[in-house]
CSV table of C-alpha atoms in Angstrom, one decimal:
chain,number,residue,atom,x,y,z
J,25,TRP,CA,2.6,-15.7,4.0
J,26,THR,CA,1.7,-17.7,7.2
J,27,SER,CA,5.3,-19.0,7.2
J,28,TRP,CA,6.4,-15.5,8.5
J,29,ILE,CA,4.1,-15.8,11.6
J,30,PRO,CA,6.8,-17.3,14.0
J,31,ARG,CA,9.2,-14.6,13.0
J,32,ARG,CA,6.6,-11.9,13.6
J,33,ILE,CA,6.0,-13.3,17.0
J,34,ALA,CA,9.7,-13.3,17.8
J,35,CYS,CA,10.0,-9.7,16.7
J,36,GLY,CA,7.0,-8.8,18.9
J,37,LEU,CA,8.9,-9.8,22.1
J,38,GLY,CA,10.6,-6.4,22.2
J,39,LEU,CA,14.1,-7.6,21.5
J,40,ALA,CA,14.7,-5.1,18.7
J,41,GLY,CA,18.5,-5.5,18.6
J,42,ASP,CA,18.5,-9.3,18.7
J,43,ALA,CA,15.7,-9.5,16.2
J,44,ALA,CA,17.8,-7.4,13.8
J,45,ARG,CA,19.7,-10.6,13.1
J,46,LEU,CA,16.8,-11.7,11.0
J,47,LEU,CA,18.0,-9.0,8.5
J,48,ASP,CA,21.4,-10.6,8.1
J,49,ALA,CA,21.5,-12.4,4.8
J,50,SER,CA,23.5,-15.2,6.4
J,51,PHE,CA,21.1,-15.8,9.3
J,52,PRO,CA,19.1,-19.0,8.9
J,53,GLY,CA,15.4,-18.4,8.5
J,54,GLY,CA,16.0,-14.6,8.1
J,55,PHE,CA,15.0,-12.2,5.4
J,56,GLY,CA,17.9,-13.1,3.1
J,57,ASP,CA,18.2,-10.8,0.1
J,58,ALA,CA,14.5,-9.8,0.4
J,59,GLY,CA,15.2,-7.4,3.2
J,60,ARG,CA,18.5,-5.9,2.0
J,61,LEU,CA,18.8,-2.3,1.1
J,62,PRO,CA,21.5,-1.4,-1.4
J,63,ASP,CA,24.3,1.0,-0.7
J,64,ASP,CA,24.5,4.5,-2.3
J,65,MET,CA,20.8,5.0,-3.1
J,66,TRP,CA,21.1,8.7,-2.1
J,67,LEU,CA,17.3,9.1,-1.9
J,68,ASN,CA,17.6,12.8,-1.2
J,69,ASN,CA,18.5,13.3,-4.8
J,70,ILE,CA,15.5,14.2,-7.0
J,71,PRO,CA,15.1,12.6,-9.5
J,72,ALA,CA,16.3,9.5,-7.8
J,73,SER,CA,19.2,7.5,-9.2
J,74,PRO,CA,18.6,4.5,-11.6
J,75,LEU,CA,19.9,2.3,-8.8
J,76,ALA,CA,17.3,3.5,-6.3
J,77,ARG,CA,14.4,3.4,-8.8
J,78,GLN,CA,15.4,-0.1,-10.0
J,79,HIS,CA,15.6,-1.4,-6.4
J,80,MET,CA,12.1,0.0,-5.5
J,81,ALA,CA,10.6,-1.5,-8.7
J,82,ASP,CA,12.3,-4.9,-8.2
J,83,ALA,CA,11.3,-5.1,-4.5
J,84,SER,CA,7.7,-4.1,-5.3
J,85,ILE,CA,7.4,-6.6,-8.1
J,86,ARG,CA,8.9,-9.4,-6.0
J,87,ALA,CA,6.3,-8.7,-3.2
J,88,ILE,CA,3.4,-8.6,-5.6
J,89,LEU,CA,4.4,-11.8,-7.4
J,90,ASP,CA,4.9,-13.5,-4.1
J,91,ALA,CA,1.4,-12.5,-2.9
J,92,LEU,CA,-0.3,-13.5,-6.1
J,93,ALA,CA,1.3,-16.9,-5.9
J,94,ASP,CA,0.1,-17.4,-2.3
J,95,PRO,CA,-3.3,-19.1,-2.1
J,96,ALA,CA,-3.6,-17.9,1.5
J,97,ALA,CA,-3.2,-14.3,0.6
J,98,PRO,CA,-6.3,-12.1,0.9
J,99,PRO,CA,-7.7,-10.4,-2.3
J,100,THR,CA,-7.3,-6.9,-0.8
J,101,LEU,CA,-3.6,-6.0,-0.9
J,102,ALA,CA,-1.7,-2.8,-0.2
J,103,LEU,CA,1.8,-1.7,-1.5
J,104,THR,CA,3.5,1.2,0.2
J,105,VAL,CA,6.6,2.5,-1.5
J,106,LYS,CA,7.5,6.1,-0.4
J,107,PRO,CA,10.9,7.4,-1.3
J,108,PRO,CA,10.6,11.2,-1.6
J,109,GLU,CA,9.6,11.2,-5.3
J,110,LEU,CA,6.8,8.6,-4.8
J,111,ASP,CA,5.2,10.2,-1.7
J,112,PRO,CA,2.1,12.1,-2.7
J,113,GLU,CA,2.2,14.2,0.5
J,114,MET,CA,5.6,15.8,-0.4
J,115,ASP,CA,6.5,18.5,-2.9
J,116,THR,CA,9.1,16.1,-4.3
J,117,TYR,CA,6.4,13.9,-5.7
J,118,ARG,CA,6.9,13.0,-9.4
J,119,ILE,CA,3.9,11.3,-11.0
J,120,GLY,CA,6.1,10.1,-13.9
J,121,THR,CA,8.0,7.9,-11.5
J,122,LEU,CA,4.8,6.3,-10.2
J,123,LEU,CA,3.6,5.7,-13.8
J,124,GLU,CA,7.0,4.1,-14.7
J,125,LEU,CA,6.6,1.9,-11.6
J,126,VAL,CA,3.1,0.7,-12.4
J,127,ARG,CA,4.2,0.0,-16.0
J,128,ALA,CA,7.0,-2.2,-14.9
J,129,ILE,CA,4.7,-4.0,-12.4
J,130,ALA,CA,2.0,-4.6,-15.1
J,131,PHE,CA,4.6,-6.0,-17.6
J,132,ARG,CA,6.1,-8.4,-15.0
J,133,VAL,CA,2.8,-9.6,-13.7
J,134,ILE,CA,1.7,-10.5,-17.2
J,135,ASP,CA,5.0,-12.1,-18.1
J,136,GLU,CA,5.2,-14.2,-14.9
J,137,THR,CA,1.6,-15.1,-14.3
J,138,GLY,CA,-0.2,-14.6,-17.7
J,139,LYS,CA,-2.9,-12.6,-15.8
J,140,ARG,CA,-4.7,-9.6,-17.3
J,141,VAL,CA,-4.2,-6.4,-15.5
J,142,ARG,CA,-6.5,-3.4,-15.2
J,143,ILE,CA,-4.9,-0.2,-13.9
J,144,CYS,CA,-7.3,2.2,-12.2
J,145,VAL,CA,-7.2,5.8,-11.2
J,146,GLN,CA,-10.1,7.3,-9.1
J,147,GLY,CA,-12.3,9.8,-10.7
J,148,PRO,CA,-13.8,13.0,-9.2
J,149,MET,CA,-15.9,12.4,-6.1
J,150,GLY,CA,-18.9,14.5,-4.9
J,151,GLU,CA,-21.6,16.3,-6.8
J,152,GLY,CA,-21.9,19.6,-8.6
J,153,ILE,CA,-19.6,22.4,-7.3
J,154,PHE,CA,-18.5,20.0,-4.5
J,155,ALA,CA,-17.0,17.5,-6.9
J,156,GLY,CA,-13.3,17.1,-6.5
J,157,LEU,CA,-10.2,15.1,-7.1
J,158,PRO,CA,-6.9,14.9,-5.0
J,159,LEU,CA,-4.3,17.2,-6.5
J,160,SER,CA,-1.8,14.4,-6.8
J,161,LEU,CA,-4.2,12.5,-9.1
J,162,ASN,CA,-5.2,15.4,-11.3
J,163,GLY,CA,-4.7,14.4,-14.9
J,164,VAL,CA,-3.1,11.1,-14.1
J,165,ARG,CA,-5.7,9.0,-16.0
J,166,LYS,CA,-4.9,10.9,-19.2
J,167,LEU,CA,-1.2,10.7,-18.6
J,168,LEU,CA,-1.5,6.9,-18.0
J,169,GLN,CA,-3.0,6.5,-21.5
J,170,LEU,CA,-0.7,8.9,-23.2
J,171,MET,CA,2.6,7.6,-21.8
J,172,ASP,CA,4.9,5.6,-23.9
J,173,TRP,CA,4.1,1.9,-23.3
J,174,GLY,CA,6.4,0.7,-26.2
J,175,SER,CA,5.6,-2.0,-28.7
J,176,GLN,CA,5.1,-4.6,-25.9
J,177,GLY,CA,2.5,-2.4,-24.3
J,178,GLU,CA,0.7,-1.8,-27.5
J,179,GLU,CA,0.4,-5.5,-28.2
J,180,LEU,CA,-0.8,-6.2,-24.6
J,181,MET,CA,-3.4,-3.5,-24.9
J,182,ALA,CA,-4.6,-4.8,-28.2
J,183,ASP,CA,-5.1,-8.2,-26.6
J,184,ASP,CA,-6.8,-6.7,-23.5
J,185,TYR,CA,-3.9,-7.7,-21.2
J,186,VAL,CA,-3.5,-4.1,-20.1
J,187,ARG,CA,-6.6,-2.0,-19.6
J,188,PHE,CA,-7.4,1.2,-17.8
J,189,GLY,CA,-10.3,2.2,-15.6
J,190,ALA,CA,-11.7,4.1,-12.6
J,191,VAL,CA,-12.3,3.0,-9.1
J,192,GLY,CA,-15.7,1.3,-8.7
J,193,ALA,CA,-17.8,-1.6,-9.8
J,194,ALA,CA,-18.4,-0.2,-13.3
J,195,ASP,CA,-14.9,-0.8,-14.4
J,196,VAL,CA,-14.7,-4.4,-13.2
J,197,ASP,CA,-14.9,-6.9,-16.1
J,198,GLU,CA,-14.9,-10.6,-16.2
J,199,LYS,CA,-11.8,-10.5,-18.4
J,200,ASP,CA,-9.8,-8.7,-15.6
J,201,ASP,CA,-7.6,-10.9,-13.4
J,202,VAL,CA,-5.7,-8.3,-11.3
J,203,PHE,CA,-6.5,-4.7,-10.5
J,204,ILE,CA,-3.9,-2.1,-9.6
J,205,ILE,CA,-5.2,1.2,-8.1
J,206,LEU,CA,-2.9,4.2,-8.1
J,207,ALA,CA,-2.8,6.2,-4.9
J,208,PRO,CA,-6.5,6.0,-3.9
J,209,GLN,CA,-7.4,8.5,-1.3
J,210,SER,CA,-10.4,10.3,0.3
J,211,ILE,CA,-11.0,14.0,0.0
J,212,VAL,CA,-12.7,16.5,2.3
J,213,GLY,CA,-16.3,15.3,2.8
J,214,ASN,CA,-16.0,12.2,0.6
J,215,SER,CA,-14.5,8.8,1.3
J,216,ILE,CA,-13.0,6.6,-1.3
J,217,VAL,CA,-14.1,3.5,0.8
J,218,PRO,CA,-17.6,3.1,-0.7
J,219,LEU,CA,-16.2,2.9,-4.3
J,220,LEU,CA,-13.5,0.4,-3.1
J,221,GLU,CA,-16.2,-1.7,-1.4
J,222,GLU,CA,-18.2,-1.8,-4.6
J,223,MET,CA,-15.1,-2.8,-6.6
J,224,VAL,CA,-14.0,-5.5,-4.1
J,225,GLU,CA,-17.5,-7.0,-4.2
J,226,ALA,CA,-17.6,-6.9,-8.0
J,227,ALA,CA,-14.1,-8.4,-8.3
J,228,ALA,CA,-15.4,-11.5,-6.4
J,229,GLY,CA,-12.1,-12.6,-4.8
J,230,ARG,CA,-9.8,-11.4,-7.6
J,231,PRO,CA,-6.8,-9.5,-6.2
J,232,ILE,CA,-6.9,-5.7,-5.9
J,233,ILE,CA,-3.6,-4.0,-5.2
J,234,THR,CA,-3.4,-0.4,-4.0
J,235,ILE,CA,-0.2,1.6,-4.4
J,236,ASN,CA,0.4,4.3,-1.8
J,237,GLY,CA,-3.3,4.4,-0.8
J,238,ARG,CA,-4.6,6.7,1.9
J,239,LEU,CA,-8.0,5.3,2.8
J,240,ASP,CA,-8.6,7.2,6.1
J,241,ASP,CA,-11.3,9.9,6.4
J,242,VAL,CA,-10.4,13.5,5.7
J,243,GLN,CA,-12.6,15.6,7.8
J,244,SER,CA,-14.1,18.9,6.8
J,245,ALA,CA,-14.3,22.0,9.0
J,246,ALA,CA,-17.8,21.0,9.8
J,247,GLY,CA,-16.7,17.5,11.0
J,248,VAL,CA,-18.2,15.7,8.0
J,249,MET,CA,-17.1,12.0,7.9
J,250,SER,CA,-16.3,12.1,11.6
J,251,TYR,CA,-18.8,9.6,12.8
J,252,ARG,CA,-21.4,8.5,10.2
J,253,GLY,CA,-20.4,5.0,9.2
J,254,ARG,CA,-16.8,5.5,10.4
J,255,GLY,CA,-16.7,2.1,12.2
J,256,ASP,CA,-17.6,0.2,9.1
J,257,ARG,CA,-15.1,2.2,7.0
J,258,LEU,CA,-12.3,1.4,9.5
J,259,ASP,CA,-13.1,-2.3,9.4
J,260,PHE,CA,-12.9,-2.2,5.6
J,261,VAL,CA,-9.6,-0.4,5.7
J,262,ASP,CA,-8.2,-2.9,8.2
J,263,ALA,CA,-9.0,-5.7,5.8
J,264,TRP,CA,-6.3,-4.5,3.4
J,265,LYS,CA,-3.0,-6.3,4.0
J,266,GLU,CA,0.3,-4.7,3.3
J,267,ILE,CA,2.5,-6.8,1.0
J,268,PHE,CA,5.4,-4.4,0.9
J,269,HIS,CA,6.4,-1.3,2.8
J,270,PHE,CA,9.2,1.2,2.4
J,271,SER,CA,9.3,4.6,4.0
J,272,LEU,CA,12.0,6.9,5.3
J,273,ILE,CA,12.7,8.1,8.8
J,274,VAL,CA,13.4,11.8,9.1
J,275,PRO,CA,13.5,14.3,12.0
J,276,THR,CA,10.1,15.2,13.3
J,277,GLY,CA,8.6,18.3,11.7
J,278,ARG,CA,11.3,18.5,9.0
J,279,THR,CA,11.5,17.6,5.3
J,280,PHE,CA,13.4,14.7,3.8
J,281,TYR,CA,16.8,15.9,5.1
J,282,PRO,CA,18.6,14.5,6.7
J,283,ILE,CA,17.4,10.9,6.2
J,284,LEU,CA,18.0,9.1,9.5
J,285,GLY,CA,16.9,5.6,8.3
J,286,ALA,CA,14.2,3.6,6.8
J,287,VAL,CA,11.5,1.0,7.6
J,288,CYS,CA,11.0,-1.9,5.2
J,289,MET,CA,8.7,-4.8,5.1
J,290,PRO,CA,9.7,-6.9,2.1
J,291,LEU,CA,6.9,-9.5,1.7
J,292,LEU,CA,3.4,-10.2,2.9
J,293,GLY,CA,3.3,-11.2,6.5
J,294,ALA,CA,7.0,-10.5,7.1
J,295,PRO,CA,8.2,-8.4,10.1
J,296,TYR,CA,9.1,-4.7,9.7
J,297,ALA,CA,12.8,-4.0,9.5
J,298,LEU,CA,14.3,-0.8,10.8
J,299,TYR,CA,17.5,0.5,9.3
J,300,GLN,CA,19.9,3.3,10.3
J,301,ARG,CA,21.3,5.3,7.4
J,302,LEU,CA,25.1,6.0,7.7
J,303,GLU,CA,27.5,8.0,5.6
J,304,LEU,CA,31.0,6.5,5.4
J,305,CYS,CA,33.9,8.8,4.3
J,306,THR,CA,37.3,7.6,3.2
J,307,GLU,CA,38.8,10.5,5.2
J,308,LYS,CA,38.1,10.3,8.9
J,309,ASP,CA,36.4,13.3,10.5
J,310,ARG,CA,36.0,15.1,7.2
J,311,ARG,CA,33.3,17.8,7.2
J,312,PHE,CA,31.4,19.1,4.2
J,313,ALA,CA,30.6,22.7,3.8
J,314,ASN,CA,27.4,22.2,1.8
J,315,SER,CA,25.4,19.6,-0.2
J,316,VAL,CA,27.4,20.4,-3.4
J,317,GLU,CA,30.7,19.4,-1.8
J,318,ARG,CA,29.0,16.3,-0.3
J,319,ALA,CA,27.7,15.3,-3.7
J,320,ALA,CA,31.1,15.8,-5.3
J,321,ALA,CA,32.7,13.5,-2.7
J,322,ALA,CA,30.1,10.8,-3.4
J,323,ARG,CA,30.7,11.0,-7.2
J,324,ALA,CA,34.4,10.7,-6.6
J,325,GLY,CA,33.9,7.6,-4.4
J,326,GLU,CA,35.1,9.4,-1.3
J,327,LEU,CA,31.7,9.2,0.4
J,328,SER,CA,29.4,6.2,0.5
J,329,GLU,CA,26.0,5.6,2.0
J,330,THR,CA,24.7,2.4,3.7
J,331,TYR,CA,21.6,1.2,5.6
J,332,ARG,CA,22.5,-0.8,8.7
J,333,PRO,CA,19.8,-3.1,10.2
J,334,ILE,CA,19.1,-2.1,13.9
J,335,GLY,CA,15.7,-3.6,14.6
J,336,CYS,CA,12.9,-5.9,13.6
J,337,PHE,CA,9.3,-5.5,14.6
J,338,ALA,CA,6.0,-7.5,14.3
J,339,GLU,CA,4.2,-4.2,13.5
J,340,PHE,CA,5.3,-0.9,12.1
J,341,PRO,CA,7.7,0.5,14.8
J,342,THR,CA,6.3,3.4,16.8
J,343,GLY,CA,8.3,6.6,17.2
J,344,LYS,CA,9.3,5.4,20.7
J,345,GLU,CA,10.5,2.1,19.4
J,346,GLN,CA,12.5,3.7,16.7
J,347,LYS,CA,14.2,6.0,19.2
J,348,LEU,CA,15.1,3.1,21.4
J,349,ALA,CA,16.5,1.1,18.6
J,350,PHE,CA,18.7,4.0,17.4
J,351,ARG,CA,19.9,4.6,21.0
J,352,GLU,CA,20.8,0.9,21.4
J,353,ALA,CA,22.6,1.0,18.1
J,354,ALA,CA,24.7,4.0,19.2
J,355,LYS,CA,25.6,2.1,22.4
J,356,LEU,CA,26.9,-0.9,20.3
J,357,VAL,CA,29.0,1.5,18.2
J,358,MET,CA,30.6,3.0,21.4
J,359,GLU,CA,31.3,-0.5,22.7
J,360,GLY,CA,33.0,-1.4,19.4
J,361,ILE,CA,30.5,-4.2,18.6
J,362,TYR,CA,29.3,-2.5,15.4
């Protein structure tokens, strides 16, 4: 992943528009196909299209396999993939989609590397009446075991290539090679970090991958978790390195409509790519009365969707950087360059 460092430095110079050339598949030393977003994903549709789901799965798997093959990669890895139906913070969240994703990841990791995979879901935290579990993870452990893994999955489970567990040292076994944790997160008054610290120590350098984790403290009304041990927890959280990132850009304070663009980081150590979402209609200046009419036009091939690269950044672009990149892209359109 250190091979991306020169490109991250170049993107950190503040030349967002020029750095966007890294996203051109034909640009030497750029992202190539790794950073490309397919047309017509229509991520506002719930459930998402097979095209969108397949792209997210393929991109996630590619990033994981690349990190596992890299001897310089750290053992604590984070994967962020948040189209609307995979974002635990949104009411469009579908746990079935996340389970399908982790099943595909586990199968490919085993096929490509021969490593044994343990899939983990955190259990309740706290004691007595204060014990709790994030709503987005309620019942997930049971669903994980009951879902259809097919004949391949049954064989892999019988041979201990796929196993399940909780977050913590107790479910780390010497047979396990890779650990995948589904959406670990703190709750009010209790941090997930101590359990992760135990697990990392017990894993002794074996890779642990979180999917859509939220490791920051969640304060209670009394300010619990505000100060005690916070510095150590933040240091631990910072040790996790993102190997893949996909999230959408939407208007501030609104839901996932309209989607303005996306941020994607395709591989460990790669820069963050900023995309602008565009709708292209075969009929110039056509206006749609509602979403039903727009969807009908898309099905008829009269309306298409594309993501155009407009910026590249060493770190996740701030709101200010995003606005500037969109403004510069608009200027290029007016000047006829785009």
